[in-house]
Structure formats: structure tokens, C-alpha cells
mmCIF file of N, CA and C in Angstrom:
data_model
loop_
_atom_site.group_PDB
_atom_site.id
_atom_site.type_symbol
_atom_site.label_atom_id
_atom_site.label_comp_id
_atom_site.label_asym_id
_atom_site.label_seq_id
_atom_site.Cartn_x
_atom_site.Cartn_y
_atom_site.Cartn_z
ATOM 1 N N MET A 1 35.318 24.610 34.039
ATOM 2 C CA MET A 1 34.935 23.477 34.765
ATOM 3 C C MET A 1 33.533 23.201 34.531
ATOM 4 N N LYS A 2 33.110 21.864 34.390
ATOM 5 C CA LYS A 2 31.689 21.556 33.960
ATOM 6 C C LYS A 2 30.936 21.719 35.402
ATOM 7 N N GLU A 3 29.669 21.998 35.095
ATOM 8 C CA GLU A 3 28.604 22.188 36.105
ATOM 9 C C GLU A 3 27.265 21.616 35.620
ATOM 10 N N PHE A 4 26.282 21.796 36.368
ATOM 11 C CA PHE A 4 24.934 21.501 35.803
ATOM 12 C C PHE A 4 24.570 22.325 34.715
ATOM 13 N N GLU A 5 23.454 22.101 33.914
ATOM 14 C CA GLU A 5 23.094 23.001 32.758
ATOM 15 C C GLU A 5 22.636 24.281 33.321
ATOM 16 N N PRO A 6 22.887 25.355 32.618
ATOM 17 C CA PRO A 6 22.462 26.776 33.068
ATOM 18 C C PRO A 6 21.102 26.936 32.596
ATOM 19 N N ASP A 7 20.049 26.053 32.973
ATOM 20 C CA ASP A 7 18.706 26.242 32.347
ATOM 21 C C ASP A 7 17.691 26.432 33.512
ATOM 22 N N GLY A 8 18.034 27.476 34.345
ATOM 23 C CA GLY A 8 17.129 27.774 35.594
ATOM 24 C C GLY A 8 15.737 27.799 35.165
ATOM 25 N N PRO A 9 14.792 27.433 35.976
ATOM 26 C CA PRO A 9 14.934 27.070 37.296
ATOM 27 C C PRO A 9 15.207 25.580 37.517
ATOM 28 N N ASN A 10 15.363 24.840 36.484
ATOM 29 C CA ASN A 10 15.493 23.395 36.652
ATOM 30 C C ASN A 10 16.995 23.076 36.975
ATOM 31 N N TRP A 11 17.978 23.738 36.498
ATOM 32 C CA TRP A 11 19.359 23.572 36.756
ATOM 33 C C TRP A 11 19.613 22.016 36.436
ATOM 34 N N THR A 12 19.383 21.564 35.194
ATOM 35 C CA THR A 12 19.508 20.133 34.818
ATOM 36 C C THR A 12 20.922 19.589 35.218
ATOM 37 N N PRO A 13 20.868 18.432 35.993
ATOM 38 C CA PRO A 13 22.166 17.796 36.380
ATOM 39 C C PRO A 13 22.856 17.268 35.171
ATOM 40 N N ARG A 14 24.188 17.144 35.226
ATOM 41 C CA ARG A 14 25.024 16.536 34.241
ATOM 42 C C ARG A 14 25.394 15.197 34.785
ATOM 43 N N ILE A 15 25.241 14.125 34.070
ATOM 44 C CA ILE A 15 25.653 12.746 34.590
ATOM 45 C C ILE A 15 26.648 12.130 33.790
ATOM 46 N N SER A 16 27.516 11.354 34.282
ATOM 47 C CA SER A 16 28.618 10.775 33.459
ATOM 48 C C SER A 16 28.915 9.422 34.089
ATOM 49 N N GLY A 17 29.509 8.529 33.286
ATOM 50 C CA GLY A 17 30.019 7.288 33.835
ATOM 51 C C GLY A 17 31.327 6.888 33.168
ATOM 52 N N MET A 18 32.030 5.895 33.762
ATOM 53 C CA MET A 18 33.285 5.496 33.132
ATOM 54 C C MET A 18 33.467 3.951 33.509
ATOM 55 N N LEU A 19 33.844 3.192 32.557
ATOM 56 C CA LEU A 19 34.093 1.802 32.806
ATOM 57 C C LEU A 19 35.618 1.640 32.635
ATOM 58 N N THR A 20 36.253 0.798 33.517
ATOM 59 C CA THR A 20 37.640 0.524 33.419
ATOM 60 C C THR A 20 37.747 -1.052 33.342
ATOM 61 N N PHE A 21 38.360 -1.478 32.246
ATOM 62 C CA PHE A 21 38.533 -2.885 31.988
ATOM 63 C C PHE A 21 40.042 -3.237 32.287
ATOM 64 N N ALA A 22 40.271 -4.195 33.037
ATOM 65 C CA ALA A 22 41.668 -4.835 33.264
ATOM 66 C C ALA A 22 41.652 -6.160 33.747
ATOM 67 N N ASP A 23 42.478 -6.945 33.310
ATOM 68 C CA ASP A 23 42.738 -8.316 33.630
ATOM 69 C C ASP A 23 41.499 -9.184 33.758
ATOM 70 N N GLY A 24 40.581 -9.143 32.797
ATOM 71 C CA GLY A 24 39.370 -9.865 32.859
ATOM 72 C C GLY A 24 38.320 -9.416 33.926
ATOM 73 N N ASP A 25 38.532 -8.201 34.392
ATOM 74 C CA ASP A 25 37.597 -7.724 35.398
ATOM 75 C C ASP A 25 37.326 -6.265 34.971
ATOM 76 N N PHE A 26 36.347 -5.607 35.713
ATOM 77 C CA PHE A 26 36.170 -4.230 35.521
ATOM 78 C C PHE A 26 35.539 -3.537 36.724
ATOM 79 N N THR A 27 35.704 -2.212 36.833
ATOM 80 C CA THR A 27 35.144 -1.371 37.679
ATOM 81 C C THR A 27 34.345 -0.223 36.919
ATOM 82 N N TYR A 28 33.490 0.344 37.735
ATOM 83 C CA TYR A 28 32.824 1.454 37.078
ATOM 84 C C TYR A 28 32.614 2.627 38.022
ATOM 85 N N LYS A 29 32.636 3.832 37.487
ATOM 86 C CA LYS A 29 32.297 5.074 38.264
ATOM 87 C C LYS A 29 31.338 5.839 37.582
ATOM 88 N N MET A 30 30.483 6.472 38.472
ATOM 89 C CA MET A 30 29.423 7.364 37.988
ATOM 90 C C MET A 30 29.500 8.705 38.779
ATOM 91 N N SER A 31 28.995 9.811 38.093
ATOM 92 C CA SER A 31 28.883 11.047 38.827
ATOM 93 C C SER A 31 27.756 11.798 38.398
ATOM 94 N N ILE A 32 27.358 12.705 39.238
ATOM 95 C CA ILE A 32 26.140 13.573 38.887
ATOM 96 C C ILE A 32 26.616 15.005 39.457
ATOM 97 N N LEU A 33 26.531 16.015 38.636
ATOM 98 C CA LEU A 33 26.869 17.450 39.047
ATOM 99 C C LEU A 33 25.468 18.163 39.107
ATOM 100 N N LYS A 34 25.147 18.677 40.154
ATOM 101 C CA LYS A 34 23.861 19.328 40.312
ATOM 102 C C LYS A 34 23.883 20.569 41.161
ATOM 103 N N SER A 35 22.901 21.452 41.020
ATOM 104 C CA SER A 35 22.736 22.630 41.736
ATOM 105 C C SER A 35 22.668 22.466 43.267
ATOM 106 N N ALA A 36 23.412 23.252 43.899
ATOM 107 C CA ALA A 36 23.461 23.189 45.457
ATOM 108 C C ALA A 36 22.137 23.855 46.051
ATOM 109 N N ASP A 37 21.363 24.687 45.244
ATOM 110 C CA ASP A 37 20.367 25.454 45.698
ATOM 111 C C ASP A 37 19.348 25.799 44.565
ATOM 112 N N ALA A 38 18.315 26.453 44.895
ATOM 113 C CA ALA A 38 17.274 26.687 43.903
ATOM 114 C C ALA A 38 17.715 27.864 43.081
ATOM 115 N N GLU A 39 18.700 28.555 43.427
ATOM 116 C CA GLU A 39 19.073 29.691 42.457
ATOM 117 C C GLU A 39 20.177 29.381 41.666
ATOM 118 N N GLY A 40 20.846 28.192 41.759
ATOM 119 C CA GLY A 40 21.934 27.762 40.920
ATOM 120 C C GLY A 40 23.142 28.557 41.228
ATOM 121 N N THR A 41 23.451 28.831 42.422
ATOM 122 C CA THR A 41 24.633 29.653 42.891
ATOM 123 C C THR A 41 25.849 28.844 43.001
ATOM 124 N N ALA A 42 25.694 27.560 43.110
ATOM 125 C CA ALA A 42 26.898 26.681 43.332
ATOM 126 C C ALA A 42 26.499 25.194 42.911
ATOM 127 N N CYS A 43 27.643 24.471 42.701
ATOM 128 C CA CYS A 43 27.455 23.079 42.083
ATOM 129 C C CYS A 43 27.942 22.085 43.135
ATOM 130 N N ASN A 44 27.109 21.056 43.376
ATOM 131 C CA ASN A 44 27.564 19.989 44.136
ATOM 132 C C ASN A 44 27.926 18.859 43.259
ATOM 133 N N ARG A 45 29.055 18.124 43.450
ATOM 134 C CA ARG A 45 29.591 17.040 42.659
ATOM 135 C C ARG A 45 29.597 15.765 43.454
ATOM 136 N N PHE A 46 28.821 14.824 43.051
ATOM 137 C CA PHE A 46 28.743 13.532 43.706
ATOM 138 C C PHE A 46 29.326 12.323 42.854
ATOM 139 N N THR A 47 30.265 11.543 43.404
ATOM 140 C CA THR A 47 30.825 10.488 42.641
ATOM 141 C C THR A 47 30.724 9.247 43.387
ATOM 142 N N TYR A 48 30.681 8.198 42.613
ATOM 143 C CA TYR A 48 30.417 6.820 43.159
ATOM 144 C C TYR A 48 31.232 5.824 42.320
ATOM 145 N N SER A 49 31.777 4.853 43.101
ATOM 146 C CA SER A 49 32.771 3.875 42.441
ATOM 147 C C SER A 49 32.296 2.398 42.877
ATOM 148 N N TYR A 50 32.240 1.575 41.881
ATOM 149 C CA TYR A 50 31.810 0.219 42.060
ATOM 150 C C TYR A 50 32.606 -0.835 41.477
ATOM 151 N N LYS A 51 32.864 -2.101 42.159
ATOM 152 C CA LYS A 51 33.447 -3.102 41.545
ATOM 153 C C LYS A 51 32.233 -3.874 40.992
ATOM 154 N N ALA A 52 32.440 -4.246 39.630
ATOM 155 C CA ALA A 52 31.271 -4.917 39.007
ATOM 156 C C ALA A 52 31.009 -6.254 39.631
ATOM 157 N N LEU A 53 29.739 -6.610 39.737
ATOM 158 C CA LEU A 53 29.165 -7.858 40.187
ATOM 159 C C LEU A 53 28.376 -8.396 39.065
ATOM 160 N N ALA A 54 28.536 -9.722 38.714
ATOM 161 C CA ALA A 54 27.616 -10.277 37.761
ATOM 162 C C ALA A 54 26.241 -10.110 37.930
ATOM 163 N N GLY A 55 25.322 -9.592 37.044
ATOM 164 C CA GLY A 55 23.995 -9.396 37.033
ATOM 165 C C GLY A 55 23.568 -8.116 37.797
ATOM 166 N N VAL A 56 24.429 -7.432 38.314
ATOM 167 C CA VAL A 56 24.177 -6.260 39.121
ATOM 168 C C VAL A 56 24.577 -4.923 38.473
ATOM 169 N N GLY A 57 23.837 -3.893 38.461
ATOM 170 C CA GLY A 57 24.253 -2.554 37.923
ATOM 171 C C GLY A 57 23.732 -1.491 38.740
ATOM 172 N N HIS A 58 24.040 -0.241 38.363
ATOM 173 C CA HIS A 58 23.438 0.957 39.025
ATOM 174 C C HIS A 58 23.113 2.032 37.967
ATOM 175 N N PHE A 59 22.264 2.849 38.358
ATOM 176 C CA PHE A 59 21.917 3.824 37.368
ATOM 177 C C PHE A 59 21.504 5.235 38.163
ATOM 178 N N ILE A 60 21.769 6.326 37.504
ATOM 179 C CA ILE A 60 21.380 7.659 37.856
ATOM 180 C C ILE A 60 20.561 8.129 36.840
ATOM 181 N N HIS A 61 19.384 8.849 37.139
ATOM 182 C CA HIS A 61 18.613 9.533 36.249
ATOM 183 C C HIS A 61 18.535 10.913 36.530
ATOM 184 N N THR A 62 18.108 11.759 35.652
ATOM 185 C CA THR A 62 18.157 13.227 35.732
ATOM 186 C C THR A 62 17.358 13.865 36.707
ATOM 187 N N TYR A 63 16.056 13.390 36.686
ATOM 188 C CA TYR A 63 14.971 13.968 37.575
ATOM 189 C C TYR A 63 14.252 12.864 38.314
ATOM 190 N N MET A 64 13.613 13.324 39.406
ATOM 191 C CA MET A 64 12.845 12.253 40.304
ATOM 192 C C MET A 64 11.369 12.327 39.952
ATOM 193 N N GLY A 65 10.913 12.951 38.935
ATOM 194 C CA GLY A 65 9.507 13.052 38.587
ATOM 195 C C GLY A 65 9.208 14.380 38.055
ATOM 196 N N ASP A 66 7.966 14.758 37.948
ATOM 197 C CA ASP A 66 7.466 15.922 37.430
ATOM 198 C C ASP A 66 7.536 16.993 38.582
ATOM 199 N N GLY A 67 7.464 18.282 38.171
ATOM 200 C CA GLY A 67 7.307 19.502 39.051
ATOM 201 C C GLY A 67 7.786 20.665 38.303
ATOM 202 N N ASN A 68 7.725 21.825 38.949
ATOM 203 C CA ASN A 68 8.021 23.161 38.469
ATOM 204 C C ASN A 68 8.639 23.865 39.560
ATOM 205 N N PRO A 69 10.056 23.919 39.761
ATOM 206 C CA PRO A 69 10.993 23.320 38.793
ATOM 207 C C PRO A 69 11.043 21.769 38.954
ATOM 208 N N LEU A 70 11.633 21.074 37.929
ATOM 209 C CA LEU A 70 11.835 19.620 38.051
ATOM 210 C C LEU A 70 12.737 19.190 39.273
ATOM 211 N N PRO A 71 12.375 18.256 40.017
ATOM 212 C CA PRO A 71 13.097 17.773 41.223
ATOM 213 C C PRO A 71 14.294 16.902 40.630
ATOM 214 N N THR A 72 15.534 17.160 41.056
ATOM 215 C CA THR A 72 16.646 16.445 40.523
ATOM 216 C C THR A 72 16.804 15.165 41.344
ATOM 217 N N PHE A 73 17.519 14.325 40.727
ATOM 218 C CA PHE A 73 17.836 13.014 41.302
ATOM 219 C C PHE A 73 18.461 13.191 42.677
ATOM 220 N N CYS A 74 18.003 12.299 43.641
ATOM 221 C CA CYS A 74 18.539 12.424 44.951
ATOM 222 C C CYS A 74 19.126 11.078 45.503
ATOM 223 N N GLY A 75 20.162 11.075 46.233
ATOM 224 C CA GLY A 75 20.639 9.771 46.806
ATOM 225 C C GLY A 75 21.588 9.077 46.008
ATOM 226 N N GLU A 76 22.002 7.996 46.452
ATOM 227 C CA GLU A 76 22.862 7.061 45.695
ATOM 228 C C GLU A 76 22.303 6.544 44.423
ATOM 229 N N PRO A 77 23.211 6.175 43.473
ATOM 230 C CA PRO A 77 22.706 5.479 42.225
ATOM 231 C C PRO A 77 21.897 4.314 42.587
ATOM 232 N N GLU A 78 20.801 3.982 41.909
ATOM 233 C CA GLU A 78 19.766 3.007 42.210
ATOM 234 C C GLU A 78 20.523 1.557 41.653
ATOM 235 N N ARG A 79 20.261 0.592 42.516
ATOM 236 C CA ARG A 79 20.840 -0.758 42.122
ATOM 237 C C ARG A 79 19.689 -1.434 41.382
ATOM 238 N N THR A 80 20.157 -2.127 40.291
ATOM 239 C CA THR A 80 19.203 -2.855 39.324
ATOM 240 C C THR A 80 19.817 -4.211 39.037
ATOM 241 N N ILE A 81 19.039 -4.980 38.549
ATOM 242 C CA ILE A 81 19.335 -6.318 37.966
ATOM 243 C C ILE A 81 19.699 -6.269 36.552
ATOM 244 N N VAL A 82 20.700 -6.711 36.053
ATOM 245 C CA VAL A 82 21.112 -6.675 34.752
ATOM 246 C C VAL A 82 21.096 -8.207 34.052
ATOM 247 N N PRO A 83 20.133 -8.328 33.219
ATOM 248 C CA PRO A 83 19.920 -9.643 32.646
ATOM 249 C C PRO A 83 21.096 -10.028 31.776
ATOM 250 N N ASN A 84 21.306 -11.362 31.633
ATOM 251 C CA ASN A 84 22.368 -11.913 30.638
ATOM 252 C C ASN A 84 22.058 -11.913 29.217
ATOM 253 N N ASP A 85 21.288 -10.995 28.807
ATOM 254 C CA ASP A 85 20.677 -11.022 27.428
ATOM 255 C C ASP A 85 20.598 -9.557 26.988
ATOM 256 N N ILE A 86 21.339 -9.216 26.100
ATOM 257 C CA ILE A 86 21.585 -7.808 25.689
ATOM 258 C C ILE A 86 20.049 -7.174 25.165
ATOM 259 N N ASP A 87 19.424 -8.003 24.367
ATOM 260 C CA ASP A 87 18.085 -7.600 23.912
ATOM 261 C C ASP A 87 17.079 -7.468 24.991
ATOM 262 N N ALA A 88 17.095 -8.302 25.922
ATOM 263 C CA ALA A 88 16.100 -8.179 27.013
ATOM 264 C C ALA A 88 16.389 -6.914 27.889
ATOM 265 N N TRP A 89 17.660 -6.648 28.106
ATOM 266 C CA TRP A 89 18.133 -5.460 28.864
ATOM 267 C C TRP A 89 17.736 -4.183 27.973
ATOM 268 N N LEU A 90 18.015 -4.205 26.817
ATOM 269 C CA LEU A 90 17.645 -2.970 26.011
ATOM 270 C C LEU A 90 16.045 -2.827 25.978
ATOM 271 N N GLU A 91 15.296 -3.823 25.879
ATOM 272 C CA GLU A 91 13.988 -3.628 25.825
ATOM 273 C C GLU A 91 13.405 -3.233 27.179
ATOM 274 N N GLU A 92 13.854 -3.814 28.313
ATOM 275 C CA GLU A 92 13.434 -3.355 29.604
ATOM 276 C C GLU A 92 13.678 -1.933 29.908
ATOM 277 N N ILE A 93 14.821 -1.417 29.548
ATOM 278 C CA ILE A 93 15.221 -0.021 29.839
ATOM 279 C C ILE A 93 14.339 0.889 28.968
ATOM 280 N N TRP A 94 14.272 0.569 27.535
ATOM 281 C CA TRP A 94 13.530 1.375 26.573
ATOM 282 C C TRP A 94 11.963 1.456 26.982
ATOM 283 N N THR A 95 11.422 0.302 27.487
ATOM 284 C CA THR A 95 10.054 0.166 27.894
ATOM 285 C C THR A 95 9.650 1.070 29.129
ATOM 286 N N ASN A 96 10.680 1.148 29.932
ATOM 287 C CA ASN A 96 10.425 1.879 31.126
ATOM 288 C C ASN A 96 10.859 3.411 31.108
ATOM 289 N N LEU A 97 11.323 3.849 30.042
ATOM 290 C CA LEU A 97 11.621 5.347 29.900
ATOM 291 C C LEU A 97 10.280 6.060 29.668
ATOM 292 N N ASN A 98 10.284 7.232 30.096
ATOM 293 C CA ASN A 98 9.084 8.149 29.862
ATOM 294 C C ASN A 98 8.793 8.285 28.416
ATOM 295 N N GLU A 99 7.717 7.927 27.907
ATOM 296 C CA GLU A 99 7.404 7.941 26.425
ATOM 297 C C GLU A 99 7.520 9.388 25.873
ATOM 298 N N GLN A 100 7.218 10.397 26.593
ATOM 299 C CA GLN A 100 7.296 11.797 26.138
ATOM 300 C C GLN A 100 8.704 12.327 26.094
ATOM 301 N N ASN A 101 9.638 11.661 26.703
ATOM 302 C CA ASN A 101 10.986 12.188 26.892
ATOM 303 C C ASN A 101 12.018 11.246 26.231
ATOM 304 N N LYS A 102 11.752 10.079 25.906
ATOM 305 C CA LYS A 102 12.768 9.167 25.453
ATOM 306 C C LYS A 102 12.938 9.516 23.861
ATOM 307 N N ILE A 103 14.253 9.533 23.614
ATOM 308 C CA ILE A 103 14.780 9.745 22.284
ATOM 309 C C ILE A 103 15.698 8.600 21.646
ATOM 310 N N SER A 104 16.644 8.200 22.483
ATOM 311 C CA SER A 104 17.501 7.119 21.933
ATOM 312 C C SER A 104 18.065 6.356 23.229
ATOM 313 N N ILE A 105 18.638 5.164 22.895
ATOM 314 C CA ILE A 105 19.328 4.334 23.963
ATOM 315 C C ILE A 105 20.417 3.585 23.203
ATOM 316 N N TYR A 106 21.484 3.445 23.936
ATOM 317 C CA TYR A 106 22.509 2.613 23.553
ATOM 318 C C TYR A 106 23.032 1.656 24.650
ATOM 319 N N VAL A 107 23.090 0.426 24.321
ATOM 320 C CA VAL A 107 23.387 -0.690 25.313
ATOM 321 C C VAL A 107 24.649 -1.547 24.694
ATOM 322 N N ARG A 108 25.603 -1.725 25.588
ATOM 323 C CA ARG A 108 26.815 -2.562 25.094
ATOM 324 C C ARG A 108 27.140 -3.557 26.246
ATOM 325 N N PHE A 109 27.227 -4.738 25.617
ATOM 326 C CA PHE A 109 27.696 -5.928 26.418
ATOM 327 C C PHE A 109 29.170 -6.309 26.031
ATOM 328 N N VAL A 110 30.068 -6.509 26.933
ATOM 329 C CA VAL A 110 31.468 -6.999 26.756
ATOM 330 C C VAL A 110 31.710 -8.275 27.538
ATOM 331 N N ASP A 111 32.146 -9.227 26.802
ATOM 332 C CA ASP A 111 32.522 -10.566 27.465
ATOM 333 C C ASP A 111 33.884 -10.297 27.918
ATOM 334 N N LEU A 112 34.113 -10.371 29.276
ATOM 335 C CA LEU A 112 35.363 -10.128 29.831
ATOM 336 C C LEU A 112 36.469 -11.222 29.581
ATOM 337 N N LYS A 113 36.027 -12.347 29.195
ATOM 338 C CA LYS A 113 36.951 -13.444 28.843
ATOM 339 C C LYS A 113 37.391 -13.284 27.492
ATOM 340 N N THR A 114 36.602 -13.128 26.511
ATOM 341 C CA THR A 114 36.978 -13.092 25.192
ATOM 342 C C THR A 114 37.187 -11.786 24.589
ATOM 343 N N GLY A 115 36.701 -10.606 25.135
ATOM 344 C CA GLY A 115 36.798 -9.357 24.632
ATOM 345 C C GLY A 115 35.603 -9.135 23.584
ATOM 346 N N GLU A 116 34.819 -10.034 23.392
ATOM 347 C CA GLU A 116 33.609 -9.945 22.347
ATOM 348 C C GLU A 116 32.634 -8.888 22.817
ATOM 349 N N VAL A 117 32.294 -7.909 21.806
ATOM 350 C CA VAL A 117 31.520 -6.883 22.263
ATOM 351 C C VAL A 117 30.131 -6.983 21.373
ATOM 352 N N GLU A 118 29.070 -6.752 22.019
ATOM 353 C CA GLU A 118 27.658 -6.620 21.452
ATOM 354 C C GLU A 118 27.183 -5.348 21.585
ATOM 355 N N ASN A 119 26.632 -4.599 20.560
ATOM 356 C CA ASN A 119 26.159 -3.237 20.763
ATOM 357 C C ASN A 119 24.684 -3.322 20.231
ATOM 358 N N ARG A 120 23.732 -2.545 20.910
ATOM 359 C CA ARG A 120 22.415 -2.350 20.528
ATOM 360 C C ARG A 120 22.047 -0.740 20.636
ATOM 361 N N MET A 121 21.411 -0.229 19.690
ATOM 362 C CA MET A 121 20.990 1.164 19.743
ATOM 363 C C MET A 121 19.480 1.281 19.289
ATOM 364 N N ILE A 122 18.663 2.099 19.863
ATOM 365 C CA ILE A 122 17.368 2.470 19.382
ATOM 366 C C ILE A 122 17.333 3.987 19.293
ATOM 367 N N ASN A 123 16.920 4.611 18.162
ATOM 368 C CA ASN A 123 16.723 5.980 18.175
ATOM 369 C C ASN A 123 15.315 6.222 17.477
ATOM 370 N N LYS A 124 14.355 6.713 18.165
ATOM 371 C CA LYS A 124 12.940 6.690 17.814
ATOM 372 C C LYS A 124 12.831 7.681 16.475
ATOM 373 N N ASN A 125 13.742 8.458 16.227
ATOM 374 C CA ASN A 125 13.725 9.381 15.035
ATOM 375 C C ASN A 125 14.513 8.831 13.769
ATOM 376 N N ALA A 126 15.099 7.624 13.972
ATOM 377 C CA ALA A 126 15.892 7.002 12.833
ATOM 378 C C ALA A 126 15.101 6.182 12.017
#
């Protein structure tokens, strides 16, 4: 069974997401698995389910800032505005990631009417 990363004292959370496309619409689910305590003795599992709304998205990030140990994400996924331009969205996310920790990003747009897919990826090491 999957749990948070065994990297005490941080116990890095594991984050996942799933999109379900059906009949020209979609829903999405997100989850975060994180330590229940400072010793990493148990795992709390949080899941969230959303019906997609045009221009609206949600995100979960691993940590809430710096610290020792690092403080894990708290609360519900954060609501965000998603522009109708894949390049603008990619740039906004990439620009707002912590410079010391960002490595790569992948963004995908799917047109629900036509099924057309656009993909973008940045890898700072490529």
C-alpha cells in the first residue's frame, strides 16, 4: 500500500490526480497521502473529487513553505483560474514555481468537443 515518502523528518507527501473524460465532459480527482504525525507512524489519506468548470482548476502542492522539518500541504486543494491558452498557463505555472526546486512541468489541454490534444513540456535539464 502506498504512503508518504519514508524520508523523515519531512515525510514527503505523495500527490496524485486522475481525469475522467466521458460524453464531452469530465471530472477530476486528486489525493494526497501524508504523515499523521511528526514520527511518521501512520498515514492520512485525503481525496477530493470535482466536476470540471470552464476556466477553474485546483492544485495541491507538497509543502507549505520552508522549515525543518518541511511543513506539508494543509487543507483542501487550492482553487485557481485556468486561462484558455496553453502557453500562458504553462508560463504562469513555471514562473511561479520555486526556482531552486523546479525541474520540469507538463501541461495538457484537451478540447472536449473535438478530442484535439495540445501538450507542452519544459525540462530545465533538457
